[in-house]
Short mmCIF file of C-alpha atoms in Angstrom, two decimals:
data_model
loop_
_atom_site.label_atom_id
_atom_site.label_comp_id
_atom_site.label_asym_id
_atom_site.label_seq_id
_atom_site.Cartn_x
_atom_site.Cartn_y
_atom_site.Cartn_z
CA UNK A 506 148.40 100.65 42.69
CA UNK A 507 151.71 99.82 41.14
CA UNK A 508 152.63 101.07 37.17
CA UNK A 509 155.05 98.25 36.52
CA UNK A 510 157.05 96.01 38.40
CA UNK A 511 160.00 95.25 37.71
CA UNK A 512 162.13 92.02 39.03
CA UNK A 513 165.83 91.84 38.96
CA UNK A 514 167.48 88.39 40.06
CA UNK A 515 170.70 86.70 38.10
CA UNK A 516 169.14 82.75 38.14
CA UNK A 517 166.43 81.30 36.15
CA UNK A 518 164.20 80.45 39.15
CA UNK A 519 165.10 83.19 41.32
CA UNK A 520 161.70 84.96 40.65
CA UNK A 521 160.23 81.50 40.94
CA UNK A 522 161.49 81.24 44.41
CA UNK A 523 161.72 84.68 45.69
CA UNK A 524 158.73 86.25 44.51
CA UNK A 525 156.65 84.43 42.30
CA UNK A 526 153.71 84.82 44.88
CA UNK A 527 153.95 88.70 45.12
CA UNK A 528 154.41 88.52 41.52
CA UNK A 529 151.20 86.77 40.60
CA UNK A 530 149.46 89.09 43.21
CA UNK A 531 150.65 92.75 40.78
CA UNK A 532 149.58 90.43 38.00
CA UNK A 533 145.92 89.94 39.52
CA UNK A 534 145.53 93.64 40.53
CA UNK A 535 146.59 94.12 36.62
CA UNK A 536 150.12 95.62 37.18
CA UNK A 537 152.65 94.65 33.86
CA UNK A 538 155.73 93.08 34.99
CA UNK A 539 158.78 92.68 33.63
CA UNK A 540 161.65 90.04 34.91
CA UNK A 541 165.08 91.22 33.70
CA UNK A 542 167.14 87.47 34.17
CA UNK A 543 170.95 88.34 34.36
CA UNK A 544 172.24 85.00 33.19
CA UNK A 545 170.75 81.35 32.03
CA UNK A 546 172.18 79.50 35.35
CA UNK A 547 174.78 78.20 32.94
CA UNK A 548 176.64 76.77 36.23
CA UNK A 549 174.26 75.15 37.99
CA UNK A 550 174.89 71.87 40.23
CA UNK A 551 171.62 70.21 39.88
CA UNK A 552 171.13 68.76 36.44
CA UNK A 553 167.71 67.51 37.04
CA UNK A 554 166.81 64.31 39.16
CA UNK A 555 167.80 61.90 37.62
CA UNK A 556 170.36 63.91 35.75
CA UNK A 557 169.03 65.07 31.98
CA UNK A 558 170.93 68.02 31.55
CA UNK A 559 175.28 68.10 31.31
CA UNK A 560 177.11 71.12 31.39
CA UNK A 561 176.67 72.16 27.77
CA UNK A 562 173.44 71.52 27.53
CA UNK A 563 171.96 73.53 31.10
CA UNK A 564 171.65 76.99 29.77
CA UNK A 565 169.28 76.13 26.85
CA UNK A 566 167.86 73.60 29.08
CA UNK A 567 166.90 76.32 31.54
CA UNK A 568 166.38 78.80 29.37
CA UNK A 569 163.24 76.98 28.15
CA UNK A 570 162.42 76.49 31.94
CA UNK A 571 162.97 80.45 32.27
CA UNK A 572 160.29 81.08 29.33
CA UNK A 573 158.14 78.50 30.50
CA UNK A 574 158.16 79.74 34.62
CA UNK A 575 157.13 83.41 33.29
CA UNK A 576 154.39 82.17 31.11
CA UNK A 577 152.61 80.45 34.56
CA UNK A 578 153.25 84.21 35.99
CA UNK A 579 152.27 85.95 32.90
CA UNK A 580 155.55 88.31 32.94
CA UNK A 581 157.50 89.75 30.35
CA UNK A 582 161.15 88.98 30.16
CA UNK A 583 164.16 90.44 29.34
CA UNK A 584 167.17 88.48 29.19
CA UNK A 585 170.26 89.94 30.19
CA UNK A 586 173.09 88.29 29.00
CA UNK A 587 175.37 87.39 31.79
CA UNK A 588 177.15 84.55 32.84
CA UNK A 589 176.62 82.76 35.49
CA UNK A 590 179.27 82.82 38.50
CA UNK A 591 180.36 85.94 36.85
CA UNK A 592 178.62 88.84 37.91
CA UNK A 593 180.72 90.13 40.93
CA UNK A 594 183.52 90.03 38.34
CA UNK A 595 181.70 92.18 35.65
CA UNK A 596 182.17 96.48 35.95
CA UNK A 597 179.61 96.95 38.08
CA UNK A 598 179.26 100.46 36.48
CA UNK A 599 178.61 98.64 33.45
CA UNK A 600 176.04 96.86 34.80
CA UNK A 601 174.72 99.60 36.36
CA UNK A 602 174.41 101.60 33.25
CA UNK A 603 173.23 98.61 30.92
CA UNK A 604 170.11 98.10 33.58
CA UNK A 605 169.38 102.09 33.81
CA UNK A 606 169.19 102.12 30.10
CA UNK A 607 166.12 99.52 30.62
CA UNK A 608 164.29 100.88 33.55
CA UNK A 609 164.43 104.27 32.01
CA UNK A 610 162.21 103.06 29.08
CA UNK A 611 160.24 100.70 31.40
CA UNK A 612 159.71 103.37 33.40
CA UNK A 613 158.78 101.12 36.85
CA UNK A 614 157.25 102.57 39.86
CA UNK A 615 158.76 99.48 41.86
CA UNK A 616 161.95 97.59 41.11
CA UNK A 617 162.59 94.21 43.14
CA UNK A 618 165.83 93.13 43.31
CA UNK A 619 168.44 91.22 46.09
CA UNK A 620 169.67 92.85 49.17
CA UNK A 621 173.75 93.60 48.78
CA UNK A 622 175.78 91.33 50.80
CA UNK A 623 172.55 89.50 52.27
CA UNK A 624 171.91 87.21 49.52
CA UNK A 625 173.96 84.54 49.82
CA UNK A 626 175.21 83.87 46.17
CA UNK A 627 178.07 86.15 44.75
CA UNK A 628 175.82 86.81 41.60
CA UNK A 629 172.66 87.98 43.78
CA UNK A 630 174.68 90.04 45.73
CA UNK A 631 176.36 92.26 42.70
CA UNK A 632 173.31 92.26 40.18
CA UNK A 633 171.28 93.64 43.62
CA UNK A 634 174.02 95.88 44.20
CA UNK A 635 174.46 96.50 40.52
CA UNK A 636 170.26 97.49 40.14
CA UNK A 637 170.11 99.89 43.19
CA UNK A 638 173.38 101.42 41.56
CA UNK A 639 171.23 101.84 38.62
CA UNK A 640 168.04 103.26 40.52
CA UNK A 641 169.96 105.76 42.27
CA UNK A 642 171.30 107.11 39.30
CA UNK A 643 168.11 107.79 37.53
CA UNK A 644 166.41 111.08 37.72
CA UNK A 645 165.43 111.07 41.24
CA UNK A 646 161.84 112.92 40.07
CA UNK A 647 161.83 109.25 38.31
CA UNK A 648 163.27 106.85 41.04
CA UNK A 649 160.96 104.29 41.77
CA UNK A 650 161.08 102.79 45.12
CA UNK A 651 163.27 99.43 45.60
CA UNK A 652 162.52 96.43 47.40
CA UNK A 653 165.36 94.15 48.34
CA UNK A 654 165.38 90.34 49.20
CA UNK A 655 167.70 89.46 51.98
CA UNK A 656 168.50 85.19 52.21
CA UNK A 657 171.37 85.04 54.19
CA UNK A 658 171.15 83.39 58.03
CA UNK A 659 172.08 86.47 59.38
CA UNK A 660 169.83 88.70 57.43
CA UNK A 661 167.19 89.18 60.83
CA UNK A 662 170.08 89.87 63.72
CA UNK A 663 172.00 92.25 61.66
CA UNK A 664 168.38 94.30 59.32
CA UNK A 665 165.93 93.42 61.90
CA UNK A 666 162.30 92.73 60.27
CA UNK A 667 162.04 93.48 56.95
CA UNK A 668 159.68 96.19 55.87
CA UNK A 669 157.16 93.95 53.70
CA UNK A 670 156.25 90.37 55.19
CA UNK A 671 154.26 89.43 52.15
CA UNK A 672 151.79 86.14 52.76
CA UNK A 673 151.39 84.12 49.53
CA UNK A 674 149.44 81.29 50.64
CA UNK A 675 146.50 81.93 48.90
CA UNK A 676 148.98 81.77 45.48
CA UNK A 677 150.55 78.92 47.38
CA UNK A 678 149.97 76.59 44.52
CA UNK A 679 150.58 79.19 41.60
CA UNK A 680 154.42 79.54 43.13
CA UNK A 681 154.83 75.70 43.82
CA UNK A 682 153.61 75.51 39.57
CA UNK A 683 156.40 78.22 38.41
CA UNK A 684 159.23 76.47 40.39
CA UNK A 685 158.38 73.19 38.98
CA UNK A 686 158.73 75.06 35.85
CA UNK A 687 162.42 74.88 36.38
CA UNK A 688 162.44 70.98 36.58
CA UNK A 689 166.13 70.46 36.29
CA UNK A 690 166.79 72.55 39.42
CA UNK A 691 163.64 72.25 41.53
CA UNK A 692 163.64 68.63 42.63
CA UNK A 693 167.27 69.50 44.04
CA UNK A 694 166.38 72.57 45.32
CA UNK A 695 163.31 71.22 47.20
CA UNK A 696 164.82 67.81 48.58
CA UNK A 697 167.54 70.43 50.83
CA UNK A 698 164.11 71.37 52.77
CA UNK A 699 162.66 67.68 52.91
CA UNK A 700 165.22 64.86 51.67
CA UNK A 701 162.84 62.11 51.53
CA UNK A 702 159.42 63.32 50.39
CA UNK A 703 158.49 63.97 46.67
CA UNK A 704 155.50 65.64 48.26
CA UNK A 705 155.03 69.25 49.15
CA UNK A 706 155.56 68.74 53.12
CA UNK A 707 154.87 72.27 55.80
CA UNK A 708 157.96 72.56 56.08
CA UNK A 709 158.41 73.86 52.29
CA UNK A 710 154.42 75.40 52.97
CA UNK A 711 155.92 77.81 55.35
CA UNK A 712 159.05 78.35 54.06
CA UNK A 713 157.79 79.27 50.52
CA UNK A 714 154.50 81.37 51.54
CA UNK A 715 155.49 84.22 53.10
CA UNK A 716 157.79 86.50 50.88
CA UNK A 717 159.94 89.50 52.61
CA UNK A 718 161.13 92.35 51.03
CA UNK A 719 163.35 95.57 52.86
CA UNK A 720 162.47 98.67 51.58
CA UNK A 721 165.87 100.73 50.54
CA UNK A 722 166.31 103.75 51.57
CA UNK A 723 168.25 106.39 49.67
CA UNK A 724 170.78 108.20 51.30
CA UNK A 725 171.06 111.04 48.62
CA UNK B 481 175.76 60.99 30.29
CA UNK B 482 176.64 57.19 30.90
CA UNK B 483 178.18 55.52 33.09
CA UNK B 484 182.15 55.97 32.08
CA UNK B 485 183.33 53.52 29.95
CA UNK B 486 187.69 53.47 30.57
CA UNK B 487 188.34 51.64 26.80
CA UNK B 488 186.18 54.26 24.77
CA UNK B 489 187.19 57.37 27.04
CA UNK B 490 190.95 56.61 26.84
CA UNK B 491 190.32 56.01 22.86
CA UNK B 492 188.63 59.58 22.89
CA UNK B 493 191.67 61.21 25.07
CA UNK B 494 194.19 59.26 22.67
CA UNK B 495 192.18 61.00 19.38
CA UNK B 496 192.87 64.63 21.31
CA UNK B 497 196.85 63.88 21.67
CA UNK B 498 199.03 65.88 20.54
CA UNK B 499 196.90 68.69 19.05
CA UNK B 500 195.69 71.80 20.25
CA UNK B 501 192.77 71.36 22.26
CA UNK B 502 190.41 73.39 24.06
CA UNK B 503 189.55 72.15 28.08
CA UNK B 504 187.02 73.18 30.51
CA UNK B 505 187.35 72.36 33.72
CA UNK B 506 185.90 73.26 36.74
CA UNK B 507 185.15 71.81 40.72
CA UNK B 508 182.34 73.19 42.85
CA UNK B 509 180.36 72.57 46.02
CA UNK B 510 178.00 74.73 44.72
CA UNK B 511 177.10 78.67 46.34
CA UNK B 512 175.26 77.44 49.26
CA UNK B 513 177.51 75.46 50.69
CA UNK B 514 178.03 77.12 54.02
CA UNK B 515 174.59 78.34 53.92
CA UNK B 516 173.09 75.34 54.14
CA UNK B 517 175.98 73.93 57.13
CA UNK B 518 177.82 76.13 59.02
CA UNK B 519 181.13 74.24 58.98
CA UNK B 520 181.34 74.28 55.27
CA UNK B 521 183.48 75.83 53.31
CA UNK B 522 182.48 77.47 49.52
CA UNK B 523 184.65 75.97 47.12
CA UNK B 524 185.46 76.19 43.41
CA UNK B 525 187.43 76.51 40.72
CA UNK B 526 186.56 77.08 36.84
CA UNK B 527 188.45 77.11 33.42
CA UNK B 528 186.53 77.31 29.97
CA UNK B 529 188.42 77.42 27.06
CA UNK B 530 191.77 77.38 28.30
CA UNK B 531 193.87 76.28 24.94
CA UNK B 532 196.44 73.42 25.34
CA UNK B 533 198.29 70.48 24.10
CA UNK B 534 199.00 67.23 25.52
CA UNK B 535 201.65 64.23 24.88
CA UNK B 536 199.59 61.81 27.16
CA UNK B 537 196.66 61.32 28.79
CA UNK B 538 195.35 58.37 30.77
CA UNK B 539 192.30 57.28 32.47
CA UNK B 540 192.26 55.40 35.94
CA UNK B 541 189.55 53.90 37.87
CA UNK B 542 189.75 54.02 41.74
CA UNK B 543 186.25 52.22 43.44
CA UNK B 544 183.54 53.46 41.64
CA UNK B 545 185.37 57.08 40.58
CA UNK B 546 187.42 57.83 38.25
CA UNK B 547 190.79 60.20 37.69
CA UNK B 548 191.97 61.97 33.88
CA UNK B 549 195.39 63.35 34.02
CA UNK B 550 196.50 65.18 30.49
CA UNK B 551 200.51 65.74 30.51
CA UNK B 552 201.27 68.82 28.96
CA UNK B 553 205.02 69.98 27.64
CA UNK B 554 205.54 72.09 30.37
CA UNK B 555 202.74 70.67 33.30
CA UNK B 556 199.70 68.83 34.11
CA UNK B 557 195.92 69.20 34.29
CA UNK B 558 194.04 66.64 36.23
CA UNK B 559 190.51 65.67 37.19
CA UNK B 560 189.31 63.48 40.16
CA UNK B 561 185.65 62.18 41.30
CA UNK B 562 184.66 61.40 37.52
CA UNK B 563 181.55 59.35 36.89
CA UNK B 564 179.87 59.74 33.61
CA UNK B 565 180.61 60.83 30.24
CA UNK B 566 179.81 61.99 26.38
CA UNK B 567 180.57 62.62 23.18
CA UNK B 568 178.02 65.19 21.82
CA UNK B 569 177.43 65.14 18.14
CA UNK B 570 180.45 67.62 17.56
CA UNK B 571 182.87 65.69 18.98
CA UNK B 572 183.09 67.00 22.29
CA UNK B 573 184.61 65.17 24.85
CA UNK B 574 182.21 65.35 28.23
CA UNK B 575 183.25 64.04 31.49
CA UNK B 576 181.43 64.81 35.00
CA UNK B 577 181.46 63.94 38.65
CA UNK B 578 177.39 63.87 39.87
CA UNK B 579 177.06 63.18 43.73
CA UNK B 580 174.58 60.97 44.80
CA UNK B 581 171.87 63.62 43.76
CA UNK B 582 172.78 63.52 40.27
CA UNK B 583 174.29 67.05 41.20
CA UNK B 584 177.88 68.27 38.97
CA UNK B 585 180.89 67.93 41.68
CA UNK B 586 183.57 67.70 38.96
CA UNK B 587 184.23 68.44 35.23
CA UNK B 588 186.52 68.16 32.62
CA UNK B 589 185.61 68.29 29.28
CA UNK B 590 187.98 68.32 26.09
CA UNK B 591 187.30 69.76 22.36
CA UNK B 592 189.12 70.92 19.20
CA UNK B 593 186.53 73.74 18.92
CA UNK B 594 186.31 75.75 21.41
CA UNK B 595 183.23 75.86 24.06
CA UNK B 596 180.32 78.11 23.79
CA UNK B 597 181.01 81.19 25.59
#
């Protein structure tokens, strides 16, 4: 059994999205986690449906969405600080160092994070850079393992399977609840999977209920 | 936001003339773009805070969106595909492009404080 999870993702609603069924599976078996949010999504598109949110007004907006997503899956969070947009622009030493500084007192056997350069969005991309950075520096007596979330189109051709094909259907509904957490973005987010429906259709059923992770492996 | 009102946003850029100002603006198709279709291309472009002055300013309606151009001394800043707009309680000048989703295309916002970081 896992010591503590920890989750690294940039976007209030990445965990929601990502993992939030693996996540309320450690939480059954007992396992803390903690979700370490890089920014508040201050650059988001979707400003709810109809619109409730303007540009000022999003990152307190979805900050309360942010608390509200990790009280449905029970996780502790730590918010980072960031800025949306920004991250491949920030030190990525810095970054590096700030998030080794946490996991060194968290002291996580498993860290969850994005796969570098399969992830699609620019800030996914460097904070999952940015946190394996950060676990390979640790004490390697202390390393915990990593797990890394690949979205991109090509992620299958060019990784081949991933290591962990995690099926979440049983916390089908517990997932569908934290995303709806983060009402200004999920009613856009859904409608790109089914434009018409309001309703949970298969198609978001099988995209959202099985959860892959790679396993990284260490060169050093 | 509302739908833009031309009279009371032109009154709003004519309170901002000539002082110094503080201007966001930014354009995006959003991240997933060319995830989500092949043949697009990711596009963007963001300014917060950027600190100016302007001798004119004008509003314009074209079909249902509108264009802001603010003439500086020494160049221009412009913003097309404008919809709605606001003035929060701190006298923040708020306009925005939505789609037909309700999702931010286009923004340009104006303010003698400057932005939250």
């Amino acid at each position: 059994m896992e010591k503590h999870v920890v989750i690294i993702y940039p976007h209030p609603d990445d965990e929601s999205f990502g993992a939030a069924g693996t996540i309320t599976q450690f939480r059954k078996q007992g396992v803390p986690v903690t979700y370490l949010c890089g920014t508040l999504g201050e650059m988001g598109r979707n400003m709810g449906t109809p619109p409730f949110a303007n540009r000022e007004t999003l990152p307190e907006i979805r900050k309360e969405e942010l608390i509200n997503a990790c009280k449905v899956l029970d996780v502790d969070l730590q918010m980072l600080g960031y800025r949306d947009k920004t991250m491949e622009y920030e030190d990525r030493d810095e970054v590096a160092a700030h998030l080794k500084g946490i996991l060194e007192k968290i002291e996580p056997s498993l860290v969850i994070t994005h796969y570098p350069d399969y992830a699609v969005h620019p800030d996914h991309n460097a904070l999952g850079a940015a946190a394996i950075e950060a676990v390979r520096l640790m004490n390697d007596q202390k390393r915990p393992v990593v797990w890394t979330q690949a979205i991109s189109n090509n992620y299958q051709e060019e990784l081949g399977k991933p290591d962990i094909m995690n099926d979440i259907s049983n916390h089908f509904d517990k997932k569908m609840e934290a995303i709806r957490a983060h009402d200004s973005q999920a009613t856009g987010v859904l409608r790109q999977f089914e434009p018409k429906e309001q309703t949970i259709d298969e198609d978001i059923k099988r995209r959202f209920s099985t959860e892959e992770f790679f396993i990284w492996e260490f060169e050093d | 936001m509302k739908p833009i009102d031309m009279n009371n946003v032109q009154k709003s850029l004519d309170h901002f003339t000539d002082k110094q100002v503080y201007v966001h603006l930014e354009t995006t198709n959003g991240a997933y773009a060319s995830h989500l279709d092949k043949k697009a291309y990711n596009v963007g472009a963001y300014i917060r805070n950027a600190q100016v002055s302007f001798n004119q300013a004008k509003i314009v309606k074209d079909g249902n969106i509108h264009r802001v151009g603010l003439k500086l001394e020494i160049g221009w800043i412009y913003a097309e595909g404008l919809t709605d707009w606001e003035i929060t309680e701190d006298n923040k000048l708020l306009l925005a492009g939505h789609d037909r989703e309700g999702r931010l295309m286009v923004a340009l916002e104006i303010s003698e404080a400057p932005f939250d970081y």
